[in-house]
Amino acid sequence: IANLVNSSEAARGTFTANEETAVTVTNAAVTANSQILITLKTVGGTVAGTPYVATITPGTGFTVKSTSADTSVYNYLIIG
């Protein structure tokens, strides 16, 4: 847990869901083996499901997909 608390600022951030359109999150800290945790920060639109990581591009970032009408802001944390 100490590693999470002291995690680099570069390994976390926020993104805004764009309904069913994939959102690209640029973050060079991501690796092929990264685990990406997503938590709700601010509700927007209709939150009908859980956003999920659709793709990871090591050293570049990842894409997240959400549900129809979800325009919420989410936090993310990259582990590994």
Short mmCIF file of N, CA and C in Angstrom, two decimals:
data_model
loop_
_atom_site.label_atom_id
_atom_site.label_comp_id
_atom_site.label_asym_id
_atom_site.label_seq_id
_atom_site.Cartn_x
_atom_site.Cartn_y
_atom_site.Cartn_z
N ILE A 1 0.83 -1.19 0.00
CA ILE A 1 0.00 0.00 0.00
C ILE A 1 0.87 1.25 0.00
N ALA A 2 2.01 1.22 0.64
CA ALA A 2 2.88 2.39 0.67
C ALA A 2 3.26 2.82 -0.74
N ASN A 3 3.49 1.86 -1.64
CA ASN A 3 3.83 2.20 -3.02
C ASN A 3 2.70 2.94 -3.70
N LEU A 4 1.46 2.60 -3.38
CA LEU A 4 0.32 3.30 -3.97
C LEU A 4 0.23 4.72 -3.45
N VAL A 5 0.44 4.88 -2.16
CA VAL A 5 0.37 6.21 -1.56
C VAL A 5 1.45 7.11 -2.13
N ASN A 6 2.63 6.56 -2.36
CA ASN A 6 3.76 7.34 -2.87
C ASN A 6 3.86 7.28 -4.40
N SER A 7 2.82 6.79 -5.04
CA SER A 7 2.81 6.64 -6.49
C SER A 7 3.08 7.97 -7.19
N SER A 8 3.80 7.89 -8.27
CA SER A 8 4.13 9.08 -9.05
C SER A 8 2.89 9.80 -9.55
N GLU A 9 2.95 11.12 -9.54
CA GLU A 9 1.84 11.92 -10.08
C GLU A 9 1.58 11.54 -11.54
N ALA A 10 2.64 11.12 -12.24
CA ALA A 10 2.50 10.78 -13.65
C ALA A 10 1.67 9.52 -13.86
N ALA A 11 1.49 8.72 -12.81
CA ALA A 11 0.78 7.46 -12.93
C ALA A 11 -0.69 7.57 -12.55
N ARG A 12 -1.19 8.80 -12.44
CA ARG A 12 -2.60 8.96 -12.11
C ARG A 12 -3.14 10.23 -12.76
N GLY A 13 -4.46 10.31 -12.81
CA GLY A 13 -5.05 11.48 -13.43
C GLY A 13 -6.56 11.33 -13.52
N THR A 14 -7.17 12.10 -14.40
CA THR A 14 -8.62 12.04 -14.60
C THR A 14 -8.92 12.02 -16.10
N PHE A 15 -10.12 11.56 -16.42
CA PHE A 15 -10.63 11.64 -17.78
C PHE A 15 -12.14 11.81 -17.70
N THR A 16 -12.72 12.31 -18.77
CA THR A 16 -14.17 12.49 -18.85
C THR A 16 -14.74 11.50 -19.85
N ALA A 17 -15.70 10.70 -19.41
CA ALA A 17 -16.35 9.74 -20.29
C ALA A 17 -17.08 10.47 -21.41
N ASN A 18 -17.13 9.86 -22.58
CA ASN A 18 -17.78 10.44 -23.74
C ASN A 18 -18.83 9.47 -24.28
N GLU A 19 -19.78 9.15 -23.40
CA GLU A 19 -20.83 8.19 -23.73
C GLU A 19 -20.21 6.90 -24.22
N GLU A 20 -20.65 6.36 -25.36
CA GLU A 20 -20.12 5.09 -25.84
C GLU A 20 -18.85 5.23 -26.67
N THR A 21 -18.42 6.47 -26.93
CA THR A 21 -17.20 6.71 -27.70
C THR A 21 -15.97 6.51 -26.81
N ALA A 22 -15.01 5.76 -27.31
CA ALA A 22 -13.78 5.51 -26.54
C ALA A 22 -13.05 6.82 -26.26
N VAL A 23 -12.50 6.92 -25.07
CA VAL A 23 -11.72 8.09 -24.66
C VAL A 23 -10.25 7.66 -24.59
N THR A 24 -9.38 8.41 -25.22
CA THR A 24 -7.95 8.12 -25.18
C THR A 24 -7.32 8.91 -24.04
N VAL A 25 -6.63 8.19 -23.17
CA VAL A 25 -5.92 8.80 -22.05
C VAL A 25 -4.42 8.66 -22.34
N THR A 26 -3.75 9.78 -22.50
CA THR A 26 -2.31 9.77 -22.78
C THR A 26 -1.55 9.76 -21.47
N ASN A 27 -0.74 8.72 -21.27
CA ASN A 27 0.08 8.63 -20.06
C ASN A 27 1.23 7.67 -20.35
N ALA A 28 2.45 8.19 -20.40
CA ALA A 28 3.63 7.38 -20.74
C ALA A 28 3.98 6.35 -19.67
N ALA A 29 3.39 6.43 -18.48
CA ALA A 29 3.70 5.50 -17.40
C ALA A 29 3.09 4.12 -17.61
N VAL A 30 2.19 3.96 -18.54
CA VAL A 30 1.51 2.68 -18.72
C VAL A 30 2.43 1.68 -19.43
N THR A 31 2.37 0.43 -18.97
CA THR A 31 3.12 -0.66 -19.59
C THR A 31 2.15 -1.76 -20.02
N ALA A 32 2.66 -2.74 -20.72
CA ALA A 32 1.81 -3.85 -21.16
C ALA A 32 1.22 -4.62 -19.99
N ASN A 33 1.89 -4.59 -18.84
CA ASN A 33 1.43 -5.33 -17.66
C ASN A 33 0.73 -4.45 -16.63
N SER A 34 0.48 -3.20 -16.97
CA SER A 34 -0.16 -2.29 -16.02
C SER A 34 -1.58 -2.73 -15.67
N GLN A 35 -1.95 -2.46 -14.44
CA GLN A 35 -3.33 -2.55 -14.00
C GLN A 35 -3.81 -1.12 -13.81
N ILE A 36 -4.97 -0.81 -14.33
CA ILE A 36 -5.48 0.56 -14.27
C ILE A 36 -6.78 0.55 -13.48
N LEU A 37 -6.74 1.24 -12.34
CA LEU A 37 -7.91 1.34 -11.48
C LEU A 37 -8.68 2.60 -11.83
N ILE A 38 -10.00 2.49 -11.92
CA ILE A 38 -10.86 3.62 -12.28
C ILE A 38 -11.89 3.81 -11.18
N THR A 39 -12.03 5.06 -10.71
CA THR A 39 -13.05 5.39 -9.71
C THR A 39 -13.81 6.64 -10.16
N LEU A 40 -15.06 6.70 -9.77
CA LEU A 40 -15.91 7.84 -10.12
C LEU A 40 -15.52 9.07 -9.30
N LYS A 41 -15.35 10.21 -9.97
CA LYS A 41 -15.04 11.46 -9.30
C LYS A 41 -16.26 12.38 -9.25
N THR A 42 -16.87 12.63 -10.43
CA THR A 42 -18.01 13.53 -10.52
C THR A 42 -19.03 12.94 -11.49
N VAL A 43 -20.25 12.75 -11.04
CA VAL A 43 -21.29 12.19 -11.89
C VAL A 43 -21.67 13.17 -12.99
N GLY A 44 -21.82 12.63 -14.19
CA GLY A 44 -22.30 13.41 -15.33
C GLY A 44 -23.15 12.52 -16.20
N GLY A 45 -24.27 13.02 -16.67
CA GLY A 45 -25.16 12.21 -17.49
C GLY A 45 -25.73 11.06 -16.68
N THR A 46 -25.87 9.91 -17.32
CA THR A 46 -26.43 8.72 -16.68
C THR A 46 -25.34 7.66 -16.53
N VAL A 47 -24.99 7.32 -15.31
CA VAL A 47 -24.00 6.29 -15.05
C VAL A 47 -24.75 4.97 -14.95
N ALA A 48 -24.66 4.17 -16.00
CA ALA A 48 -25.44 2.93 -16.04
C ALA A 48 -24.56 1.68 -15.97
N GLY A 49 -23.28 1.88 -15.89
CA GLY A 49 -22.37 0.74 -15.85
C GLY A 49 -21.00 1.21 -15.39
N THR A 50 -20.03 0.34 -15.55
CA THR A 50 -18.67 0.64 -15.13
C THR A 50 -17.80 0.86 -16.36
N PRO A 51 -17.09 1.98 -16.45
CA PRO A 51 -16.17 2.15 -17.57
C PRO A 51 -15.05 1.11 -17.47
N TYR A 52 -14.49 0.75 -18.63
CA TYR A 52 -13.45 -0.27 -18.63
C TYR A 52 -12.35 0.11 -19.61
N VAL A 53 -11.15 -0.42 -19.34
CA VAL A 53 -10.01 -0.20 -20.22
C VAL A 53 -10.19 -1.09 -21.44
N ALA A 54 -10.27 -0.48 -22.62
CA ALA A 54 -10.47 -1.23 -23.85
C ALA A 54 -9.15 -1.62 -24.50
N THR A 55 -8.17 -0.71 -24.46
CA THR A 55 -6.85 -1.00 -25.05
C THR A 55 -5.76 -0.34 -24.21
N ILE A 56 -4.57 -0.93 -24.26
CA ILE A 56 -3.37 -0.34 -23.65
C ILE A 56 -2.28 -0.29 -24.70
N THR A 57 -1.64 0.86 -24.83
CA THR A 57 -0.49 1.02 -25.70
C THR A 57 0.69 1.41 -24.81
N PRO A 58 1.60 0.45 -24.54
CA PRO A 58 2.71 0.71 -23.62
C PRO A 58 3.49 1.96 -24.00
N GLY A 59 3.79 2.78 -22.97
CA GLY A 59 4.56 3.99 -23.15
C GLY A 59 3.79 5.15 -23.74
N THR A 60 2.51 4.92 -24.07
CA THR A 60 1.70 5.96 -24.71
C THR A 60 0.44 6.27 -23.92
N GLY A 61 -0.34 5.24 -23.58
CA GLY A 61 -1.58 5.46 -22.84
C GLY A 61 -2.56 4.32 -23.02
N PHE A 62 -3.84 4.63 -22.85
CA PHE A 62 -4.87 3.60 -22.92
C PHE A 62 -6.19 4.24 -23.35
N THR A 63 -7.13 3.40 -23.75
CA THR A 63 -8.47 3.89 -24.08
C THR A 63 -9.47 3.30 -23.10
N VAL A 64 -10.50 4.08 -22.82
CA VAL A 64 -11.55 3.67 -21.88
C VAL A 64 -12.88 3.77 -22.60
N LYS A 65 -13.73 2.77 -22.40
CA LYS A 65 -15.09 2.82 -22.94
C LYS A 65 -16.07 2.88 -21.78
N SER A 66 -17.18 3.54 -22.02
CA SER A 66 -18.21 3.70 -21.00
C SER A 66 -19.56 3.34 -21.61
N THR A 67 -20.62 3.69 -20.92
CA THR A 67 -21.96 3.36 -21.38
C THR A 67 -22.65 4.57 -21.99
N SER A 68 -23.72 4.32 -22.68
CA SER A 68 -24.50 5.38 -23.31
C SER A 68 -24.92 6.42 -22.28
N ALA A 69 -24.75 7.68 -22.61
CA ALA A 69 -25.16 8.85 -21.81
C ALA A 69 -24.28 9.12 -20.59
N ASP A 70 -23.15 8.40 -20.44
CA ASP A 70 -22.25 8.67 -19.32
C ASP A 70 -21.24 9.73 -19.73
N THR A 71 -21.27 10.87 -19.06
CA THR A 71 -20.31 11.95 -19.29
C THR A 71 -19.62 12.33 -17.98
N SER A 72 -19.49 11.35 -17.10
CA SER A 72 -18.88 11.56 -15.78
C SER A 72 -17.37 11.77 -15.88
N VAL A 73 -16.82 12.36 -14.82
CA VAL A 73 -15.37 12.48 -14.68
C VAL A 73 -14.91 11.34 -13.77
N TYR A 74 -13.85 10.66 -14.20
CA TYR A 74 -13.30 9.53 -13.45
C TYR A 74 -11.84 9.78 -13.11
N ASN A 75 -11.40 9.23 -11.98
CA ASN A 75 -9.99 9.19 -11.60
C ASN A 75 -9.41 7.88 -12.12
N TYR A 76 -8.12 7.88 -12.42
CA TYR A 76 -7.46 6.61 -12.74
C TYR A 76 -6.12 6.56 -12.02
N LEU A 77 -5.68 5.33 -11.74
CA LEU A 77 -4.39 5.08 -11.12
C LEU A 77 -3.75 3.90 -11.86
N ILE A 78 -2.53 4.10 -12.34
CA ILE A 78 -1.82 3.05 -13.04
C ILE A 78 -0.91 2.35 -12.04
N ILE A 79 -1.04 1.02 -11.97
CA ILE A 79 -0.19 0.21 -11.09
C ILE A 79 0.66 -0.67 -11.99
N GLY A 80 1.96 -0.59 -11.82
CA GLY A 80 2.87 -1.41 -12.60
C GLY A 80 3.23 -0.88 -13.95
#
